[in-house]
PDB file of C-alpha atoms in Angstrom:
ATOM      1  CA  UNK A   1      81.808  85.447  88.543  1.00 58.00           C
ATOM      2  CA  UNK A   2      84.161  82.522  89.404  1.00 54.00           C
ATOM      3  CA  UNK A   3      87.689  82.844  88.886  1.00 63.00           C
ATOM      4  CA  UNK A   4      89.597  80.173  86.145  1.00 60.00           C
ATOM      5  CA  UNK A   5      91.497  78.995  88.982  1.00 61.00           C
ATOM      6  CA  UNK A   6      88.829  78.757  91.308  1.00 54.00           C
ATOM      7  CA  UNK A   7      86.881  76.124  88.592  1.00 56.00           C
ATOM      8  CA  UNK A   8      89.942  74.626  88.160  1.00 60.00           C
ATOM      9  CA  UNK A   9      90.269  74.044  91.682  1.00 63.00           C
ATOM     10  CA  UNK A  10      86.574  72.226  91.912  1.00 60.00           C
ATOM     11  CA  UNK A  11      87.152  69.907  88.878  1.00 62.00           C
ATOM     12  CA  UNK A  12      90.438  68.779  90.205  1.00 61.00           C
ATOM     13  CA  UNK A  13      88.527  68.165  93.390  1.00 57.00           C
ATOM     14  CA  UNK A  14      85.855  66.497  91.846  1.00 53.00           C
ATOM     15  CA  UNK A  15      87.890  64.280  89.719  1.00 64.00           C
ATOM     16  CA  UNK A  16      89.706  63.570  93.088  1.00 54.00           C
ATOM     17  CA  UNK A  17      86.854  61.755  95.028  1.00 49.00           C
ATOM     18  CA  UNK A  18      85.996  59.900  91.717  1.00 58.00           C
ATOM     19  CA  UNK A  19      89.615  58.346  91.136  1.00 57.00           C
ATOM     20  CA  UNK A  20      88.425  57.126  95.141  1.00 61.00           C
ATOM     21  CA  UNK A  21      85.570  56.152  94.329  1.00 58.00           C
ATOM     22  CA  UNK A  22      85.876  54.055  91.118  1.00 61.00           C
ATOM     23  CA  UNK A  23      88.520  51.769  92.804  1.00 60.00           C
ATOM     24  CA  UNK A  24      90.934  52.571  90.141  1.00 71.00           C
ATOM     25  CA  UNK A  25      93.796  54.060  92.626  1.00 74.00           C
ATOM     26  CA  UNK A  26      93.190  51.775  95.596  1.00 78.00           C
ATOM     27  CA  UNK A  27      96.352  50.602  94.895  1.00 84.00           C
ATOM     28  CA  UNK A  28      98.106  53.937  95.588  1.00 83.00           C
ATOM     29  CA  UNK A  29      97.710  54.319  99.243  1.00 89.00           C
ATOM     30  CA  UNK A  30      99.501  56.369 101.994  1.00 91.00           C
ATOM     31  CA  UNK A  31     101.185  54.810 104.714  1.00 94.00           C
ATOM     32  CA  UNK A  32     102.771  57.439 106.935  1.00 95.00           C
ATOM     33  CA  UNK A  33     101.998  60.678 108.194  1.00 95.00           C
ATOM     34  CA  UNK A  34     104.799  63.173 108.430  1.00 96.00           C
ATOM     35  CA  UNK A  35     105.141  67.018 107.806  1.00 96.00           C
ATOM     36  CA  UNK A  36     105.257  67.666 104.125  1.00 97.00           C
ATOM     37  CA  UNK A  37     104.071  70.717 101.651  1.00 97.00           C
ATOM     38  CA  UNK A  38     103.374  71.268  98.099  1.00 97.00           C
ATOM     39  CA  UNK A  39     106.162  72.815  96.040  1.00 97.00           C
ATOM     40  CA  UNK A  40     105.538  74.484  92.567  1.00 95.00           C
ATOM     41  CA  UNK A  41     102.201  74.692  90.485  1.00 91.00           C
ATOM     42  CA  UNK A  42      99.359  72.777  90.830  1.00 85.00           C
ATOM     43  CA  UNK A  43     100.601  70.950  87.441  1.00 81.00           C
ATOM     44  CA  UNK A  44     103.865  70.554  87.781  1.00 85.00           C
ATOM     45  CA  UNK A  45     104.713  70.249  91.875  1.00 95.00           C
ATOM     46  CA  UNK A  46     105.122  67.505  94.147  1.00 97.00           C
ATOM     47  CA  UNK A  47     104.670  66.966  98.132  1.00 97.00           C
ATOM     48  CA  UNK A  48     108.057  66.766  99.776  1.00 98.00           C
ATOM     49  CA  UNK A  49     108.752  65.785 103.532  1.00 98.00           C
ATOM     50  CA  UNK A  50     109.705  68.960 104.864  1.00 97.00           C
ATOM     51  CA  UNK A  51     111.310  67.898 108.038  1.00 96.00           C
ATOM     52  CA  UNK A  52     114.027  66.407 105.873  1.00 96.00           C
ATOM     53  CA  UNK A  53     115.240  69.124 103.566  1.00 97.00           C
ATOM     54  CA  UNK A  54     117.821  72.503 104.530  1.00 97.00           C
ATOM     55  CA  UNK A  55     120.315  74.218 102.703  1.00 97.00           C
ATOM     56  CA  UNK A  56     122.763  71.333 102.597  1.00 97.00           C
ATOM     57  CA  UNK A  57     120.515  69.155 100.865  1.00 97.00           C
ATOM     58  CA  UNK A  58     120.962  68.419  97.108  1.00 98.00           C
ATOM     59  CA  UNK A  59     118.095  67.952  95.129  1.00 98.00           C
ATOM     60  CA  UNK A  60     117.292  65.981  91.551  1.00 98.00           C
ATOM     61  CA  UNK A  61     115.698  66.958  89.527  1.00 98.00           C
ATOM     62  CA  UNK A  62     114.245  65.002  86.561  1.00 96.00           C
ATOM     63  CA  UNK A  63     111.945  65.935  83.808  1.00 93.00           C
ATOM     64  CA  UNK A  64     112.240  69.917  83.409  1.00 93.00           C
ATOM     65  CA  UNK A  65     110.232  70.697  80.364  1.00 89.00           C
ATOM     66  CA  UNK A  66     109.250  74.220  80.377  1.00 91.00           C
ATOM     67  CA  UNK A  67     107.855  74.632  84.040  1.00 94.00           C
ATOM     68  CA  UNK A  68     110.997  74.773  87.312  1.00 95.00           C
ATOM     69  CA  UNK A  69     108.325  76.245  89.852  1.00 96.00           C
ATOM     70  CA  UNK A  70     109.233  72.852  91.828  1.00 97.00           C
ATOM     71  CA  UNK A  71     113.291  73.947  91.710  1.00 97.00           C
ATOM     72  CA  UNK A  72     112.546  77.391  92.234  1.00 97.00           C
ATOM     73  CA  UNK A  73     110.188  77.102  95.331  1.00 97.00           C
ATOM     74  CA  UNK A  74     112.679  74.909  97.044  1.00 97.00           C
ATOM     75  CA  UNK A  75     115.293  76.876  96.364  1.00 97.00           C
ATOM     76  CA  UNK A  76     113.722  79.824  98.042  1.00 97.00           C
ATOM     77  CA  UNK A  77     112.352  77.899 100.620  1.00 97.00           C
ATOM     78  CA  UNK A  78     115.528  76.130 101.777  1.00 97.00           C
ATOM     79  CA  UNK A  79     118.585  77.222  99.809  1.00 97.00           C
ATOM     80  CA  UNK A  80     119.157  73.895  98.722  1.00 97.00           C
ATOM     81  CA  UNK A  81     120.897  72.916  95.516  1.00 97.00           C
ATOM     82  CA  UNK A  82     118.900  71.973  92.593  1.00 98.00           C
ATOM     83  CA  UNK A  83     120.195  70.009  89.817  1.00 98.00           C
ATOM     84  CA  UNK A  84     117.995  70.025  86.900  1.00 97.00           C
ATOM     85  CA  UNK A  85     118.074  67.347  83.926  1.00 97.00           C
ATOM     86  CA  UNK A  86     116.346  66.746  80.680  1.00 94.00           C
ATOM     87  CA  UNK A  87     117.671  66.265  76.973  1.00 92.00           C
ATOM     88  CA  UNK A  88     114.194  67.463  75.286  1.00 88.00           C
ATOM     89  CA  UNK A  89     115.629  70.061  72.721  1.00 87.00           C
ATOM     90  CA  UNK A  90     112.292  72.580  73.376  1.00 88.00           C
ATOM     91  CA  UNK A  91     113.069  72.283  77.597  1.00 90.00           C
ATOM     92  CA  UNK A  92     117.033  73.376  76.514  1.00 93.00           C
ATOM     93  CA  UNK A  93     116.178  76.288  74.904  1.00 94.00           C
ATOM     94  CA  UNK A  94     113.468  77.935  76.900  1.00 94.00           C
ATOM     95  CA  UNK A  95     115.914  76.928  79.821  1.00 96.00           C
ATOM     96  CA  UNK A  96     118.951  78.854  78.022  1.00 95.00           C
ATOM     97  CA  UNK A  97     116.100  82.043  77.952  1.00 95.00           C
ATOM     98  CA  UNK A  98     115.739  81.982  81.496  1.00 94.00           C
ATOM     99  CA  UNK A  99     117.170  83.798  84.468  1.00 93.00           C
ATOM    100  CA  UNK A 100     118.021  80.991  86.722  1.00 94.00           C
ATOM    101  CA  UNK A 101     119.010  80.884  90.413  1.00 94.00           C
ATOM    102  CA  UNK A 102     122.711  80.652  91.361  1.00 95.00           C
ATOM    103  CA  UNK A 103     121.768  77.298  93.237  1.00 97.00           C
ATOM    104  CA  UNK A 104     119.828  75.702  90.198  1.00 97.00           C
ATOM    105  CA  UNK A 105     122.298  73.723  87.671  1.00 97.00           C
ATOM    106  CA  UNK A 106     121.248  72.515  84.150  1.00 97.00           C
ATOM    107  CA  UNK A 107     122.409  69.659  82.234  1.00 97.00           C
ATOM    108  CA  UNK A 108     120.832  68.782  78.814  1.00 95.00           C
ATOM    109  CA  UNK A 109     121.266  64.708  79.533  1.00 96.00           C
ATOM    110  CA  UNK A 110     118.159  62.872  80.963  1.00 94.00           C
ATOM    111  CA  UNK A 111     118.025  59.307  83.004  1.00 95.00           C
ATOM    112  CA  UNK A 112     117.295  56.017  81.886  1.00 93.00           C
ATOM    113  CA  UNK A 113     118.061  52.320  83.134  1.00 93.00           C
ATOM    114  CA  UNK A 114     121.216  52.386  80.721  1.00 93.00           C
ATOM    115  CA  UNK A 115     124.180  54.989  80.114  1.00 96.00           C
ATOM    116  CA  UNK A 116     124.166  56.089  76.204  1.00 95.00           C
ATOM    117  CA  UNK A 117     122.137  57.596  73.584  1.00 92.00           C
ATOM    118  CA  UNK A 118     118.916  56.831  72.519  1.00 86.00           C
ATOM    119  CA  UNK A 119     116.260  57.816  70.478  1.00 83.00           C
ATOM    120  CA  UNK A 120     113.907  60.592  71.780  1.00 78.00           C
ATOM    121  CA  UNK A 121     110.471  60.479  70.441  1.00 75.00           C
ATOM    122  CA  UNK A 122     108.722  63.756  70.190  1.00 72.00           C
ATOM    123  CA  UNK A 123     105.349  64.659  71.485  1.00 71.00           C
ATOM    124  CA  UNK A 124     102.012  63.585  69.200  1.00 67.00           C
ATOM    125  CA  UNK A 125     100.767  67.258  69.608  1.00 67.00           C
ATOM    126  CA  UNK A 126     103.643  69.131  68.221  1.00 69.00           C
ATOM    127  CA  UNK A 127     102.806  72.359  70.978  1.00 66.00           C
ATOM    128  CA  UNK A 128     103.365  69.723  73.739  1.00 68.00           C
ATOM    129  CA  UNK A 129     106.926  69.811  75.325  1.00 66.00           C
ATOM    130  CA  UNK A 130     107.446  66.110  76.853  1.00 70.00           C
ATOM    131  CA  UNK A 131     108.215  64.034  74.614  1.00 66.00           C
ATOM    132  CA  UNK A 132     110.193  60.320  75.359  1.00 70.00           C
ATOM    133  CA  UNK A 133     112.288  57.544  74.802  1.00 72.00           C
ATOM    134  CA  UNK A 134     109.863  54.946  75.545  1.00 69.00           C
ATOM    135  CA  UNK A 135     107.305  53.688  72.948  1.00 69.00           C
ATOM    136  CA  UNK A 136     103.602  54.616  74.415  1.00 71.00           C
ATOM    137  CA  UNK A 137     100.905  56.230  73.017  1.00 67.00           C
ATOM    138  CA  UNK A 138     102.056  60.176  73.562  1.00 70.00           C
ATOM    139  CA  UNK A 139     104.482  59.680  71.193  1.00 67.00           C
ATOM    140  CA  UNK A 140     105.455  60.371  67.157  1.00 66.00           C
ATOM    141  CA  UNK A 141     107.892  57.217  66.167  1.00 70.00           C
ATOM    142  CA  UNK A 142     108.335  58.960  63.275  1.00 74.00           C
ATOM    143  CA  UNK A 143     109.650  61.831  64.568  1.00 73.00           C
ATOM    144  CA  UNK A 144     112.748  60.996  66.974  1.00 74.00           C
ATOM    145  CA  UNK A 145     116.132  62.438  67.517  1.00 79.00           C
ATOM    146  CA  UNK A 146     119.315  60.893  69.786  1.00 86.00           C
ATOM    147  CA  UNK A 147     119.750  62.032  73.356  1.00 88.00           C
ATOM    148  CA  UNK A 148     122.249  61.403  76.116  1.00 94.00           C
ATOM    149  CA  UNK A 149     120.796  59.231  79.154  1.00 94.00           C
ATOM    150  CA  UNK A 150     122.845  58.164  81.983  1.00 96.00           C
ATOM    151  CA  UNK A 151     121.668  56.364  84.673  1.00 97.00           C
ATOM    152  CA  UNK A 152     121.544  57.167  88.448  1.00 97.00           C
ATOM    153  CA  UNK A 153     124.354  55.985  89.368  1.00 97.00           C
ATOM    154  CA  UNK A 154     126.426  57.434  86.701  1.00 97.00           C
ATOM    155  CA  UNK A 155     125.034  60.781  87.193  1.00 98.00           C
ATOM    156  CA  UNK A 156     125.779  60.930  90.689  1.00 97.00           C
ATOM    157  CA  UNK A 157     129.214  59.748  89.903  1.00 97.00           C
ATOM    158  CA  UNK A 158     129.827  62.430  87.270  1.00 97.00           C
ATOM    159  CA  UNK A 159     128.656  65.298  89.938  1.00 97.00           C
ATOM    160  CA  UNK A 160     130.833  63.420  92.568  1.00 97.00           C
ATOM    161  CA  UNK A 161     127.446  62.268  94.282  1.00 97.00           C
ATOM    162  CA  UNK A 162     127.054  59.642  97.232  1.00 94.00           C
ATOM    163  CA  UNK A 163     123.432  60.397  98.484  1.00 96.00           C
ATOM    164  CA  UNK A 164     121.084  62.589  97.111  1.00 98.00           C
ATOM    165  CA  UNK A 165     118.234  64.090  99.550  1.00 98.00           C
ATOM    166  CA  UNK A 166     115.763  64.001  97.161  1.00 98.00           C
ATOM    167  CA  UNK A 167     115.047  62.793  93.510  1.00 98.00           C
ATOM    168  CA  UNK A 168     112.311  63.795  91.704  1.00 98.00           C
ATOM    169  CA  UNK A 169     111.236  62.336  87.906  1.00 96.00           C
ATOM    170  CA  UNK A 170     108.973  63.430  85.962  1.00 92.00           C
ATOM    171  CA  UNK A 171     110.011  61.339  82.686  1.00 90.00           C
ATOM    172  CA  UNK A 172     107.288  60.052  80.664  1.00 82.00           C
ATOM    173  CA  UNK A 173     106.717  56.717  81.277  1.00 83.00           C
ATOM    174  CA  UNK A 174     110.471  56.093  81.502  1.00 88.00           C
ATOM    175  CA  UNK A 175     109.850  55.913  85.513  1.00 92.00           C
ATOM    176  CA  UNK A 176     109.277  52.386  85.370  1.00 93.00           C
ATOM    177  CA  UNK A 177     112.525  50.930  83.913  1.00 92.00           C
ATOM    178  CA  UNK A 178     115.045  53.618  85.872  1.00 95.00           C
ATOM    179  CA  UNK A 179     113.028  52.451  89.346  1.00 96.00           C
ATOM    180  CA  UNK A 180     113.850  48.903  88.621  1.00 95.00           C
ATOM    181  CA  UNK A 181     117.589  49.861  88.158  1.00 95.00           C
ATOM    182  CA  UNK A 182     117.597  52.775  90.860  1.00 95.00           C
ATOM    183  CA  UNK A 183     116.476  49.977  93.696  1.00 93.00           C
ATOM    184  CA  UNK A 184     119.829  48.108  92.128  1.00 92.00           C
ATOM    185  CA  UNK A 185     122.117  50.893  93.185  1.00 91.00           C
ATOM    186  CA  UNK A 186     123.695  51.303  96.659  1.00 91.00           C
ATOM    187  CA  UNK A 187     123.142  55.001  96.155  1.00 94.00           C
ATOM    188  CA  UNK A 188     121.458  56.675  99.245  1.00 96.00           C
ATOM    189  CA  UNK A 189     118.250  58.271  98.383  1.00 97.00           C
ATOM    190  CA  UNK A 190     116.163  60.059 100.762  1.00 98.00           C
ATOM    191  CA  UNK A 191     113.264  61.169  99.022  1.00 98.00           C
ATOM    192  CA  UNK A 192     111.474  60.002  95.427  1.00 98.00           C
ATOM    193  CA  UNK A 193     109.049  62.206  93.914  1.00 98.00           C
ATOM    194  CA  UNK A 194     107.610  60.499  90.896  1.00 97.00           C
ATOM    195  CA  UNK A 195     104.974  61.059  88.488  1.00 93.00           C
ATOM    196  CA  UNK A 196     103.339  57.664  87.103  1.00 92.00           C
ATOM    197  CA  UNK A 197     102.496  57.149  83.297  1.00 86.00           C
ATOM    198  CA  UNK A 198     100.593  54.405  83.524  1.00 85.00           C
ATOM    199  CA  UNK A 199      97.457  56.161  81.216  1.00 80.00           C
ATOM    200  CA  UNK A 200     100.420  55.870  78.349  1.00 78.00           C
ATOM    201  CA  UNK A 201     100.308  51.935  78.715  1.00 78.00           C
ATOM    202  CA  UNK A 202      97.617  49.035  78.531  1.00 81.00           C
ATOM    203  CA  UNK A 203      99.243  47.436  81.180  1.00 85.00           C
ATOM    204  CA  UNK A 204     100.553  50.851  83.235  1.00 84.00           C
ATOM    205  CA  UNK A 205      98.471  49.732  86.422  1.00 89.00           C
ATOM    206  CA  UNK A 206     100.285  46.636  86.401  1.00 92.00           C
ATOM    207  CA  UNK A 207     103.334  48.160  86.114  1.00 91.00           C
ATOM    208  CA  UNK A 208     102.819  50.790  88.823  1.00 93.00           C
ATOM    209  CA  UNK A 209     102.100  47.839  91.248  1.00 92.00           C
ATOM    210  CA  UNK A 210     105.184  46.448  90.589  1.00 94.00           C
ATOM    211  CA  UNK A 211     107.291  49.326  91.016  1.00 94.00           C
ATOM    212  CA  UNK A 212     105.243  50.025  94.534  1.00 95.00           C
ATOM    213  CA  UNK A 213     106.444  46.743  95.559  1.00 95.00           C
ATOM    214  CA  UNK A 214     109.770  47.260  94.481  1.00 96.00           C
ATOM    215  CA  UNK A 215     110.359  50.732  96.268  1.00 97.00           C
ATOM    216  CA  UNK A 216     108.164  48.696  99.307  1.00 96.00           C
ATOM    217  CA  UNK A 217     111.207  45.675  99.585  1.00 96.00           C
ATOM    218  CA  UNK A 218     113.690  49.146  99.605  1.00 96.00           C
ATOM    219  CA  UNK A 219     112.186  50.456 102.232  1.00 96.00           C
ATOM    220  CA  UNK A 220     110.356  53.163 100.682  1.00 97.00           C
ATOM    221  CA  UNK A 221     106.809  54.261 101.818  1.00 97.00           C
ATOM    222  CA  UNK A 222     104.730  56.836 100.652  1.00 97.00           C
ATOM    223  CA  UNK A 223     104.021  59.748 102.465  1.00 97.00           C
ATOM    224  CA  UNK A 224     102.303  62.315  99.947  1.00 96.00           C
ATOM    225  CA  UNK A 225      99.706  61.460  96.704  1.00 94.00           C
ATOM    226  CA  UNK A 226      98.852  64.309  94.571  1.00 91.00           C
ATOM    227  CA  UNK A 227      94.635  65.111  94.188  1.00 87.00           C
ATOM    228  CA  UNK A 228      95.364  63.208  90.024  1.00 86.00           C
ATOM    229  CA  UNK A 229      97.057  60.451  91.957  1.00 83.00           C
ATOM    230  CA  UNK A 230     100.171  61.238  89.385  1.00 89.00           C
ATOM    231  CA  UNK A 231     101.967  62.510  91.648  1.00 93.00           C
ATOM    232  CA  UNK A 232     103.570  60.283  94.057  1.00 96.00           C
ATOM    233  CA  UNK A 233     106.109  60.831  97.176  1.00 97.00           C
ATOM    234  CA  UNK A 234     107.829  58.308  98.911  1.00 98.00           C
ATOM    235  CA  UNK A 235     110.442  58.595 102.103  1.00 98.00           C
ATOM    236  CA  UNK A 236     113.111  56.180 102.738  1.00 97.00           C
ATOM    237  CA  UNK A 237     112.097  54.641 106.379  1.00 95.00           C
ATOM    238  CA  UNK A 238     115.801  54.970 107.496  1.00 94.00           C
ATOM    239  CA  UNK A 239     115.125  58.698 107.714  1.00 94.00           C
ATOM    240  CA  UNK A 240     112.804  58.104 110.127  1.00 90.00           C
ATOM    241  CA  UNK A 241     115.152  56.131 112.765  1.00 80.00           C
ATOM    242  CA  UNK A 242     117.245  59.150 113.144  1.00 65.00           C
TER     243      UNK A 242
END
């Protein structure tokens, strides 16, 4: 008898040369070829360039939820510090149950485009964790509460920040506005790991381009797509002059 995972494994794959061929993702193409490896679950990982990370690196983390197999893997991989964010009130209390590593930091804030509160929306499904502060079709706006968001620059500013090695966001559908104000900011980034929400939106495709292009003009190209094609890494280039 098959295994769960081993199913799971052949519909991902099978949903991957779909996505290819329906022309849907031709957009989302990679343009360099460099070391790079999968960290965390198959649900909840990214690729990262691997040639770019050790244990003075200093990691971002965005988007926590209930699931730090991505901070946990790269903190046993490299020793690296991981600084974990998210303001959604389910993600601070399983965190607060958990045993974490000495190099993993929490703080119960999350990242937006502007510094303040704002209303969080909670999940549809009430057993979902993710919930958001931007209006798409995952969401309750009935059901909201006030977080604290700060943006990039702020953050890095309040943990006394110049470059970080690699950010990673996972922050339901609020990607697209922070990307538009992160390729503002004169902070160094090596690394962005994103996850794209553009099934929450009628126009996400259109927005996805447009954040491509941005992160293209900053001299960001991507070097790792996940099988879903959620999953998106990009390196800065001017890591790869040194």
């Amino acid at each position: 008898m098959l295994s769960r995972e081993f199913k799971d494994k052949i519909k991902r794959k099978i949903n991957y040369y779909q996505l290819i061929y329906s022309g849907t993702t031709k957009h989302l193409k990679k343009e360099i070829n460099i070391p790079k490896k999968w960290f965390g679950n198959d649900y909840g990982g990214f690729f990262v360039a691997t040639d770019f990370i050790n244990e003075n690196s200093l990691i971002y983390s965005f988007g926590i939820g209930e699931d730090i197999s991505f901070d946990t893997e790269i903190i046993k991989k490299y020793n690296a510090r991981v600084f974990g964010f998210d303001p959604t009130p389910k993600s601070i209390k399983w965190i607060s149950d958990q045993q974490l590593p000495e190099k993993f930091q929490f703080y119960n804030f999350g990242i937006s485009d502007k510094t303040g509160t704002s209303t969080f929306y909670f999940p549809n499904n009430p057993n979902f964790v993710s919930g958001s502060v931007v209006l798409q079709s995952n969401v309750n706006v009935q059901n909201g509460i006030n977080v604290e968001l700060k943006t990039l620059e702020d953050t890095a500013a309040f943990l006394g920040h110049k470059r970080i090695d690699v950010l990673k966001m996972d922050i339901e559908g609020s990607e697209y506005d922070v990307i538009e104000n992160i390729v503002r900011t004169d902070i160094f980034i090596g690394q962005i790991l994103v996850e794209f929400h553009d099934r929450f939106f009628e126009n996400g495709k259109e927005k996805t381009i447009r954040v491509l292009n941005l992160l293209k003009e900053k001299g960001f190209v991507i070097f790792g797509i996940s099988e879903t094609f959620d999953e998106v890494s990009f390196i800065n280039k001017d890591l790869l002059k040194k």
